[in-house]
Short mmCIF file of C-alpha atoms in Angstrom, two decimals:
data_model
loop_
_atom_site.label_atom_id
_atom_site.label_comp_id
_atom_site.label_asym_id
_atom_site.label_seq_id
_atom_site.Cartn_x
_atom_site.Cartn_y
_atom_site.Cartn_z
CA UNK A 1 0.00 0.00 0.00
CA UNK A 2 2.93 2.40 0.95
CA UNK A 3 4.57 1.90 -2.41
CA UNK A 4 1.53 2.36 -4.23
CA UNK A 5 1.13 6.04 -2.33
CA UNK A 6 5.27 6.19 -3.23
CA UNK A 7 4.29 5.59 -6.90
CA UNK A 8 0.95 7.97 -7.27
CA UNK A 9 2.87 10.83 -5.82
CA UNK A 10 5.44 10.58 -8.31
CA UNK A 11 8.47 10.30 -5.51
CA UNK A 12 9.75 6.83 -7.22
CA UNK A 13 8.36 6.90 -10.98
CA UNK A 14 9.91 4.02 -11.72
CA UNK A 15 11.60 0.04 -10.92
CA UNK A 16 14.70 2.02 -11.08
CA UNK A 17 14.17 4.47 -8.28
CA UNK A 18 12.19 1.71 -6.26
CA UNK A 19 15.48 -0.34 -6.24
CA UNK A 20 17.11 2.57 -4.80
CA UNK A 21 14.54 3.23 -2.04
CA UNK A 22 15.63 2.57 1.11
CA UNK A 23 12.91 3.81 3.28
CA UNK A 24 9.78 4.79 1.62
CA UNK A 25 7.69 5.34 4.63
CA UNK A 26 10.42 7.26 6.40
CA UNK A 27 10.88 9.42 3.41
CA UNK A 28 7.28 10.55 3.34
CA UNK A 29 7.27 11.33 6.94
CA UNK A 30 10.09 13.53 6.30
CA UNK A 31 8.39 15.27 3.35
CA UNK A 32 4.96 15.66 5.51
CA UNK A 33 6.87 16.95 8.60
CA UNK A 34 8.13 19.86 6.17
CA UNK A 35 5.19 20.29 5.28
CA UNK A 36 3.85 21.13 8.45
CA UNK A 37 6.98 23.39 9.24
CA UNK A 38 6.00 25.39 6.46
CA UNK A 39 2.37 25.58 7.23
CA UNK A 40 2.92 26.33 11.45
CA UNK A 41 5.65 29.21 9.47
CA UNK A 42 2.76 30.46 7.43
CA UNK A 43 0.18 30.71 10.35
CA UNK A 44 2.87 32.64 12.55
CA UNK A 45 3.53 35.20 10.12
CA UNK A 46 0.17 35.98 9.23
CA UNK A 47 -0.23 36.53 12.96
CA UNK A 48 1.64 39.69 12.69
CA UNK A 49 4.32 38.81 14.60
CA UNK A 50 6.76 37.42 11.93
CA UNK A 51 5.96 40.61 9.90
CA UNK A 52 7.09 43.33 12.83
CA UNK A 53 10.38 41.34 13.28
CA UNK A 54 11.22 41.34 9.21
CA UNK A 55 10.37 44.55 8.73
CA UNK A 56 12.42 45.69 11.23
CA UNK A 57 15.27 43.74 10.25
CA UNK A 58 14.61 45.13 6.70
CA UNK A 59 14.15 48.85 7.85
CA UNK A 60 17.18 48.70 9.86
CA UNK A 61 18.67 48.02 6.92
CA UNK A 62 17.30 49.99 4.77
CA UNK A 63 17.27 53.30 6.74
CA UNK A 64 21.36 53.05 7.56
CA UNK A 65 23.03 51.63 5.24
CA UNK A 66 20.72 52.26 2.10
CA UNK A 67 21.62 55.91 2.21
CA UNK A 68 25.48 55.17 2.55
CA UNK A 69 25.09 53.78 -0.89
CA UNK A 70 23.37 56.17 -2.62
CA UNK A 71 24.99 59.06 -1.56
CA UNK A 72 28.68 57.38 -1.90
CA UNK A 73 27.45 57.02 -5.70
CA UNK A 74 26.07 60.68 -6.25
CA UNK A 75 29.42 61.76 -4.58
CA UNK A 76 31.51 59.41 -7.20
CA UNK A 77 29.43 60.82 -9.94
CA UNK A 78 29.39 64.25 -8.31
CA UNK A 79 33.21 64.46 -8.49
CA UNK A 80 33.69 63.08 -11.78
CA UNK A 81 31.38 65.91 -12.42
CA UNK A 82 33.26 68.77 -11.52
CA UNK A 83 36.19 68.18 -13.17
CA UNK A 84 34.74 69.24 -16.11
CA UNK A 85 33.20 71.74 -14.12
CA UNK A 86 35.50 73.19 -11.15
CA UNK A 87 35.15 76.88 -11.94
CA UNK A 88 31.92 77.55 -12.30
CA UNK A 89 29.03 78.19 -9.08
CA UNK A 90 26.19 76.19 -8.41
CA UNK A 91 23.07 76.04 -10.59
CA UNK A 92 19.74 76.53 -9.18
CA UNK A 93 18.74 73.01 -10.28
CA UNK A 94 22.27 71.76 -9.08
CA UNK A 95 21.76 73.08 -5.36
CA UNK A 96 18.21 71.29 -5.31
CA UNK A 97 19.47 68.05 -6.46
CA UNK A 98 22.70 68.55 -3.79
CA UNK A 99 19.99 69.19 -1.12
CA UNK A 100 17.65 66.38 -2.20
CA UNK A 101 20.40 63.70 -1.04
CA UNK A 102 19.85 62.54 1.96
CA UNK A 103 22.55 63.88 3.71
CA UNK A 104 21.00 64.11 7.34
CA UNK A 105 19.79 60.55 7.62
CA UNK A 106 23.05 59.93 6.35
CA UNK A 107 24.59 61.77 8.98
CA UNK A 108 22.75 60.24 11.67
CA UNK A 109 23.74 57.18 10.22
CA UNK A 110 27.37 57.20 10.28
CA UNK A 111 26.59 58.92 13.77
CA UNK A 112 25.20 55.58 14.96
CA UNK A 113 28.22 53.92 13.66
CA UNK A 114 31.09 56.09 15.15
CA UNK A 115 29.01 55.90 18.39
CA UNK A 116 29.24 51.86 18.38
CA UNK A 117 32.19 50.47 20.89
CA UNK A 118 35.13 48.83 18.76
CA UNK A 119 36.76 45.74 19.88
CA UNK A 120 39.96 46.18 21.59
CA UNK A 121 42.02 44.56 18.28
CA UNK A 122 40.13 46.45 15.68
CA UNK A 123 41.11 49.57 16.79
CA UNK A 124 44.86 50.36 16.15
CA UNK A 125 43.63 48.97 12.91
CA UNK A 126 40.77 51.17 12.16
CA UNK A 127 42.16 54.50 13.98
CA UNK A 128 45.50 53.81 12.47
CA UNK A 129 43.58 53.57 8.96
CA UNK A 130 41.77 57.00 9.59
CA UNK A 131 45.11 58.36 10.57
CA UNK A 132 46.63 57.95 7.80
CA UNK A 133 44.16 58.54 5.60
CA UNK A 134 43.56 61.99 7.07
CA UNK A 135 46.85 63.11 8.19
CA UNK A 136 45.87 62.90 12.27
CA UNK A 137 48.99 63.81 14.48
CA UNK A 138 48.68 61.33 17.55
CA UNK A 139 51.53 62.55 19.14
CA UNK A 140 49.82 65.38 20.26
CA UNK A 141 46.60 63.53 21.70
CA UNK A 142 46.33 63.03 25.81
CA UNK A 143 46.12 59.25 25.02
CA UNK A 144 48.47 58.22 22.02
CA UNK A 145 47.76 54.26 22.43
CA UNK A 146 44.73 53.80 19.90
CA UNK A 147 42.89 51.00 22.29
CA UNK A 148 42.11 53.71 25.12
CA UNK A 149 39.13 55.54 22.48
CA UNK A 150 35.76 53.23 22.86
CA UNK A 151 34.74 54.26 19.56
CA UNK A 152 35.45 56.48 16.37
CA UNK A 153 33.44 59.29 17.86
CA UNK A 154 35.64 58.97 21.17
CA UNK A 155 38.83 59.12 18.96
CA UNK A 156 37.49 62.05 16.72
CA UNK A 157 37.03 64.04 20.01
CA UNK A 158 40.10 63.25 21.28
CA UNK A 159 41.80 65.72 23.54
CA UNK A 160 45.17 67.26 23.28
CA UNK A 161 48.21 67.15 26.03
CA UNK A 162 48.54 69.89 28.13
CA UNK A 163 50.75 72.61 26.43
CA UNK A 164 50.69 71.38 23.42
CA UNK A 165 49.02 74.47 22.24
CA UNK A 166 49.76 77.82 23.82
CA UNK A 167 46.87 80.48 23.98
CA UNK A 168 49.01 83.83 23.16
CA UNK A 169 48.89 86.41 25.81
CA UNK A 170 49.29 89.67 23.80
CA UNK A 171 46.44 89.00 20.93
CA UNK A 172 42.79 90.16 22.10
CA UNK A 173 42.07 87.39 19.84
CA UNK A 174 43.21 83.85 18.53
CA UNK A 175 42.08 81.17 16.60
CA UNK A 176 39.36 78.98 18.46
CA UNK A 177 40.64 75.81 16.64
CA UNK A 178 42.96 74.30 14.36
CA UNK A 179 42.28 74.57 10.84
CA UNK A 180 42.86 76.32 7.53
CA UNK A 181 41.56 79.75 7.17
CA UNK A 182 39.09 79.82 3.82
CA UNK A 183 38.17 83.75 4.61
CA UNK A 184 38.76 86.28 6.52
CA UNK A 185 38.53 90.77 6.70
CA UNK A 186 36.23 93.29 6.86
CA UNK A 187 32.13 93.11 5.75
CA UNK A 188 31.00 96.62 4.60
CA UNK A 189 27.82 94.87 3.14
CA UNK A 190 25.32 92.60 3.76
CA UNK A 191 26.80 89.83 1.75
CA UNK A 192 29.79 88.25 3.30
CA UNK A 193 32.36 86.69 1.41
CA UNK A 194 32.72 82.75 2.20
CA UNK A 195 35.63 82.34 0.10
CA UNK A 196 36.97 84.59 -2.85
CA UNK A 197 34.02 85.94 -5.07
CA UNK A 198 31.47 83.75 -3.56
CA UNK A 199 28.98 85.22 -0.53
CA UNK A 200 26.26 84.46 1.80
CA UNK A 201 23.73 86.89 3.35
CA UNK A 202 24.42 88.41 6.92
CA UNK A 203 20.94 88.56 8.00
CA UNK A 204 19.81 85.15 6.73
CA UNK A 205 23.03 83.58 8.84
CA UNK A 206 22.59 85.66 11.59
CA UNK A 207 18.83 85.67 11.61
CA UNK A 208 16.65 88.47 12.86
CA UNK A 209 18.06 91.00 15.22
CA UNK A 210 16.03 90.76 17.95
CA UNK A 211 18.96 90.94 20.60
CA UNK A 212 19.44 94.69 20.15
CA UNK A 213 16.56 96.13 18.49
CA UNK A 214 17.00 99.47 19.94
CA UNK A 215 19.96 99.93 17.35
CA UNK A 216 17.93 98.57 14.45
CA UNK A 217 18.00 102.10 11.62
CA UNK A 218 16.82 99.89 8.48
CA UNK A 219 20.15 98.52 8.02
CA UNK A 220 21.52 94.85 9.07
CA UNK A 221 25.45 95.21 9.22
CA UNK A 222 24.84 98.09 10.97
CA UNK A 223 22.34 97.53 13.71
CA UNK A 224 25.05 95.07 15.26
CA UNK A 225 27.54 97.39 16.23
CA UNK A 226 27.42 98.92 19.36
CA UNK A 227 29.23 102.06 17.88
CA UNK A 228 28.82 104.62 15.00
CA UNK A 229 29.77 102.87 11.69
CA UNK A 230 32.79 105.65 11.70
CA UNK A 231 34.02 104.23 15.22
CA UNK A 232 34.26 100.24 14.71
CA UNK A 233 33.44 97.96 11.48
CA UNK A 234 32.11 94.50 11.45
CA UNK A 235 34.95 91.68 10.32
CA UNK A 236 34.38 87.87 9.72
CA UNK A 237 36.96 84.96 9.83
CA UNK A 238 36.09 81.39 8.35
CA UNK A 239 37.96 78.74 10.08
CA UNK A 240 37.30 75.35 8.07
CA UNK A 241 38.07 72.13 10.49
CA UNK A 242 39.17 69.01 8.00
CA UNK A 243 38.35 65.35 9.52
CA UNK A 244 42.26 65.02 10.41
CA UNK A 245 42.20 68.26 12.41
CA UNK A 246 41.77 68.17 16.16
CA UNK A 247 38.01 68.53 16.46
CA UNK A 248 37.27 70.75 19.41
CA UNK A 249 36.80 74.19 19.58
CA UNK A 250 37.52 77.29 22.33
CA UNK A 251 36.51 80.63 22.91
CA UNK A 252 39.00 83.36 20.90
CA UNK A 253 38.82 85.69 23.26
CA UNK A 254 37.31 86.85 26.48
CA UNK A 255 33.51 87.47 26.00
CA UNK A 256 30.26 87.27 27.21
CA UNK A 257 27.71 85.07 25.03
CA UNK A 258 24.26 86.22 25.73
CA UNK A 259 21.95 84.33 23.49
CA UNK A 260 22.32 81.14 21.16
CA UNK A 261 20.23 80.66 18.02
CA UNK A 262 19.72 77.17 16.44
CA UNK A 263 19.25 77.17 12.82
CA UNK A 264 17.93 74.05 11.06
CA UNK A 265 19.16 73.81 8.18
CA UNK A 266 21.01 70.85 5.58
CA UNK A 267 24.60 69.00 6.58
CA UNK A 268 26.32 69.67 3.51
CA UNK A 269 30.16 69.56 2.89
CA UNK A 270 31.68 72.34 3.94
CA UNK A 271 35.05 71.17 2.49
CA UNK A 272 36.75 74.43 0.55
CA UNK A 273 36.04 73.03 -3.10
CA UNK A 274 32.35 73.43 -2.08
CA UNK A 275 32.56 76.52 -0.55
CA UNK A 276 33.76 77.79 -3.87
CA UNK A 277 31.31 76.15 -5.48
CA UNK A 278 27.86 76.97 -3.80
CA UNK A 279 27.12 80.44 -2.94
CA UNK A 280 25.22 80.53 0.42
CA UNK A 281 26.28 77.34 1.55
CA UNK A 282 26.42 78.82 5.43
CA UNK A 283 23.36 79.99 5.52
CA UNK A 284 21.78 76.64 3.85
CA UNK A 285 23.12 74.21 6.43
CA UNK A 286 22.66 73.58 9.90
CA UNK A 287 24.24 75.95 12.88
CA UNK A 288 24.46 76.99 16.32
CA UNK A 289 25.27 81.02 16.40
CA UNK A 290 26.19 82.25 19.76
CA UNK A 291 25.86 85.71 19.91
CA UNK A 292 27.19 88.68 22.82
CA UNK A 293 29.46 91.32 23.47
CA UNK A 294 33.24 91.65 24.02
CA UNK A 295 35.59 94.41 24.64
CA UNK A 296 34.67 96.16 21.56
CA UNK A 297 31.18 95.50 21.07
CA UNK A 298 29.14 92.83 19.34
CA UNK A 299 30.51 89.37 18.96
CA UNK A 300 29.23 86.03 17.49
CA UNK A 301 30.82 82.89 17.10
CA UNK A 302 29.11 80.25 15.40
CA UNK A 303 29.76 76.01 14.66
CA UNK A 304 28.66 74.72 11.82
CA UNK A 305 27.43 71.55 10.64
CA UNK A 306 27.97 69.36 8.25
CA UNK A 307 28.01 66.12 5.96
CA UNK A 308 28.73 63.19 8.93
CA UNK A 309 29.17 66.28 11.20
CA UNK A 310 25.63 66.53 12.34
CA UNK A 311 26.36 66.64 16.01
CA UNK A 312 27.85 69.36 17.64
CA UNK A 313 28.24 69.71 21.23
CA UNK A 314 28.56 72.93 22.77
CA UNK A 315 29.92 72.29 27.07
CA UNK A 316 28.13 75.24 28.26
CA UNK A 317 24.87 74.57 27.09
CA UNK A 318 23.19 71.17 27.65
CA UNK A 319 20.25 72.13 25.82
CA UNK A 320 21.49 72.33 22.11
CA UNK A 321 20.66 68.71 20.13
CA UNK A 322 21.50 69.08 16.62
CA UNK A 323 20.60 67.02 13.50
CA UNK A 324 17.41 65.76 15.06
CA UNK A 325 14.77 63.95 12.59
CA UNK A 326 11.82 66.37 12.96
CA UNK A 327 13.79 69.42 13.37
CA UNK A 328 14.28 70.40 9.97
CA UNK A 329 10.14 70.73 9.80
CA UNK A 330 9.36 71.97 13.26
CA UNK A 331 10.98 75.34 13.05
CA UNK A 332 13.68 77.64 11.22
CA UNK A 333 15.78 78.69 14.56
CA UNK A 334 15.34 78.36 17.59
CA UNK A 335 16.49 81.19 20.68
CA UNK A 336 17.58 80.52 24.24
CA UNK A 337 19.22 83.32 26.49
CA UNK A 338 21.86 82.79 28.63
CA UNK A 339 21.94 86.53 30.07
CA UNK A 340 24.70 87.15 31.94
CA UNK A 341 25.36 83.51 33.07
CA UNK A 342 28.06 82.63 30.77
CA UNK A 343 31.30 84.91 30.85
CA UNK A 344 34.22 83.16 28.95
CA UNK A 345 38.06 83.62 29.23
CA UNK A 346 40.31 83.23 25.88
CA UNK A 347 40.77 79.81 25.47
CA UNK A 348 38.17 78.64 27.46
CA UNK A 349 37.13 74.77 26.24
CA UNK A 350 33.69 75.69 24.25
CA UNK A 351 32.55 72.78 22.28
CA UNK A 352 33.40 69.87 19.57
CA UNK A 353 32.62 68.15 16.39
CA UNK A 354 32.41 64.89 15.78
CA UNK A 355 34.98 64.79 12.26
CA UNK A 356 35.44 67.97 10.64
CA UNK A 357 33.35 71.48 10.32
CA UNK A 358 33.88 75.41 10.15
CA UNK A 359 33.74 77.83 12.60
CA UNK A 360 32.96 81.44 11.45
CA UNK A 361 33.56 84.79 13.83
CA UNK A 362 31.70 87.67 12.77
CA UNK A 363 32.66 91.00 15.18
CA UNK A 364 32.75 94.15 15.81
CA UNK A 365 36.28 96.03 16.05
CA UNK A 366 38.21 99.29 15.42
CA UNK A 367 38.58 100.77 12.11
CA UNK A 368 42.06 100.13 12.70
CA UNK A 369 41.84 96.08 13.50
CA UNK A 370 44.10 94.66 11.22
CA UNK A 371 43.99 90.34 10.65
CA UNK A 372 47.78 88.58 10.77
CA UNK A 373 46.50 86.01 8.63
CA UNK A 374 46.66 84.70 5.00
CA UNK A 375 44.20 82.72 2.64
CA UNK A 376 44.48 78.80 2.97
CA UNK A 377 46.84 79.63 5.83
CA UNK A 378 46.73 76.92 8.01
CA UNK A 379 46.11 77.70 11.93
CA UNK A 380 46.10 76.06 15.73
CA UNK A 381 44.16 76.81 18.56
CA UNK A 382 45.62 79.37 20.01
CA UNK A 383 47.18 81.24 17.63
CA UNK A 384 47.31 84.75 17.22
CA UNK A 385 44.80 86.19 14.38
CA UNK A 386 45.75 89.78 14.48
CA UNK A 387 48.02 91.82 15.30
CA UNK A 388 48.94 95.73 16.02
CA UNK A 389 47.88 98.16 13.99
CA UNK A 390 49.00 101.58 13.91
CA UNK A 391 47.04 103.71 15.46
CA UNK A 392 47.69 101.96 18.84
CA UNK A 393 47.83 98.20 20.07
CA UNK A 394 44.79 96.65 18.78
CA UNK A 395 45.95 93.51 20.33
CA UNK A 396 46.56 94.88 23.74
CA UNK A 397 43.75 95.14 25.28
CA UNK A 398 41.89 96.07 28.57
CA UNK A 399 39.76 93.57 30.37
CA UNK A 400 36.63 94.30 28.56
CA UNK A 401 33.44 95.66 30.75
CA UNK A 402 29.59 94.25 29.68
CA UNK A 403 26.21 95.28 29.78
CA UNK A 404 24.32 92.98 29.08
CA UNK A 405 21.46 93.19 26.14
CA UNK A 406 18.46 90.77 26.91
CA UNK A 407 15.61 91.61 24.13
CA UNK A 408 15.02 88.22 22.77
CA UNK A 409 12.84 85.87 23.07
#
């Protein structure tokens, strides 16, 4: 009877295959347990259950490493590109399609990774990789044996040994980090030079004045200084951090931030070649301004984000998350006022980056401030950023004495 079921299912066609049969019965048990695997398979995923845990899988997937993929092959084709193109600026329909990528989930993605705990053995391997990919000096980090940083983001913040940079006494103003100087000198409009030829509005980075709006007289540039526009002139400095470059950041001088404005924004590069490139880029992506006075009036300092540089953590000020899902839709900047809370000494630690960003100064100063700097001069924390100018020691300076502006909201 059993081979006649054998033969009517087709599993032994033939004498042949009968001859070769050792177990007939034991054979169809097998096939009808399988069956029955398959079905109890089928009845638990239609529960639900099996669903949630493959979609998950799948959307873990798909939301971090999906991007990483797409966006390493617009950058591939990007590049390729340019070099046909390297001197001219940015389309309108180029600068859509740049900030259509998704550059923020991206961000948060590689985020995530950095953030993951390396085994002990991978490290010198990985960190020594990154080093010498990027040019990273080790020798001057607190902890020079690779298996002492957790993770990439640990090693990316890394801190320096003591001395290694000196904070010069005589300048009323240094460089808050190490990096290579893409801009710098005076802004007698309201569009600011990023880089050679290529601008971004002052009011659109800066926002609306609503920290002094007893000075506002129609004009933006001028309704941040604290003096006539005969007395003092605004100046800028760009400071562009590359992912080699030690990654945090101090306070240039001694001053007292008063407010801090979060803009929402993009993380695109900020690397020079794009700067060059796309006109506005500041004022596109995402940035904490910290705006207040020092000895000579108004001062801002303010980080900004970037392509895997969405987080940027400022010591001072818990409050600031950056490159948060639903930020980009919930608002365009966001104000919190420290009063006269935080009062910072030159050199003071300030914040960090997780790889590399830019840091832009805009303040008020003299007529006769002069910059010791060049373009693409390459600067450490520290340094000294201007120097005396003729009428007087501009970089001599008095301990400076605040009063404190509190209009905003």
């Amino acid at each position: 009877m059993s081979l006649y079921i054998l033969t009517s299912i087709k599993l032994i066609p033939g004498p042949i295959q009968q001859a070769r049969l050792v177990s007939p019965i034991s054979r169809l048990n097998w096939r009808f347990s399988l069956l029955n695997q398959k079905t109890n398979y089928v009845k638990w995923f239609s529960t639900g259950r099996g669903k949630i845990r493959e979609w998950s899988t799948w959307k873990g997937i798909i939301t971090r490493f999906v991007p990483i993929g797409l966006c390493l092959i617009a950058v591939m084709q990007w590049r390729a590109y340019r070099k046909f193109s390297a001197d001219h600026t940015a389309k309108n329909w180029e600068v859509i399609f740049y900030c259509s990528l998704p550059l923020r989930a991206t961000s948060r993605c590689w985020g995530w990774i950095a953030d993951k705990r390396l085994p002990e053995s991978l490290r010198p391997y990985i960190y020594g990789l990154y080093s010498n990919t990027f040019g990273v000096n080790l020798s001057e980090a607190a902890e020079e044996d690779f298996k002492s940083y957790p993770s990439l983001a640990d090693f990316f913040a890394r801190a320096l040994k003591e001395g290694v940079r000196i904070i010069d006494p005589t300048s009323c103003l240094v460089s808050p980090c190490d990096g290579t100087v893409l801009h710098f000198g005076p802004v007698n409009t309201g569009q600011v030079e990023q880089v050679k030829g290529i601008t971004y509005s002052l009011e659109k980075f800066l926002g609306e004045n609503t920290w002094n709006r007893s000075n506002n007289n129609g004009d933006y540039r001028t309704s941040l200084l604290h003096k006539s526009d005969k007395q003092s002139c605004l100046y800028q400095c760009i400071i562009y951090l590359a992912p080699g470059d030690y990654h945090r950041f101090h306070s240039p001088t001694e001053w007292q931030p008063t407010h801090r404005r979060h803009f929402t924004g993009e993380l695109l590069s900020v690397n020079p070649s794009v700067a060059r490139w796309l006109p506005g880029l500041f004022c596109l992506n995402e940035r904490a301004v910290y705006l207040g006075q020092w000895a000579f009036g108004f001062f801002s300092m303010t980080a900004v984000g970037a392509t895997n540089v969405g987080t940027v953590k400022v010591y001072f000020d818990k409050a600031l998350q950056t490159n948060r899902p639903k930020y980009k839709q919930s608002y365009l900047w966001k104000d919190k006022c420290f009063g006269s809370t935080v009062l910072l000494k030159k050199g003071d630690p300030f914040g960090e980056f997780r790889m590399g960003s830019t840091i832009v100064l805009l303040f008020e100063a003299p007529a006769s401030f002069r910059f010791n700097l060049t373009p693409g001069q390459r600067v450490q924390m520290g340094q000294a950023i201007c120097c005396a100018a003729k009428e007087g020691h501009v970089d001599r300076v008095q301990k400076p004495t605040y009063s404190v502006i509190s209009n905003a909201s």
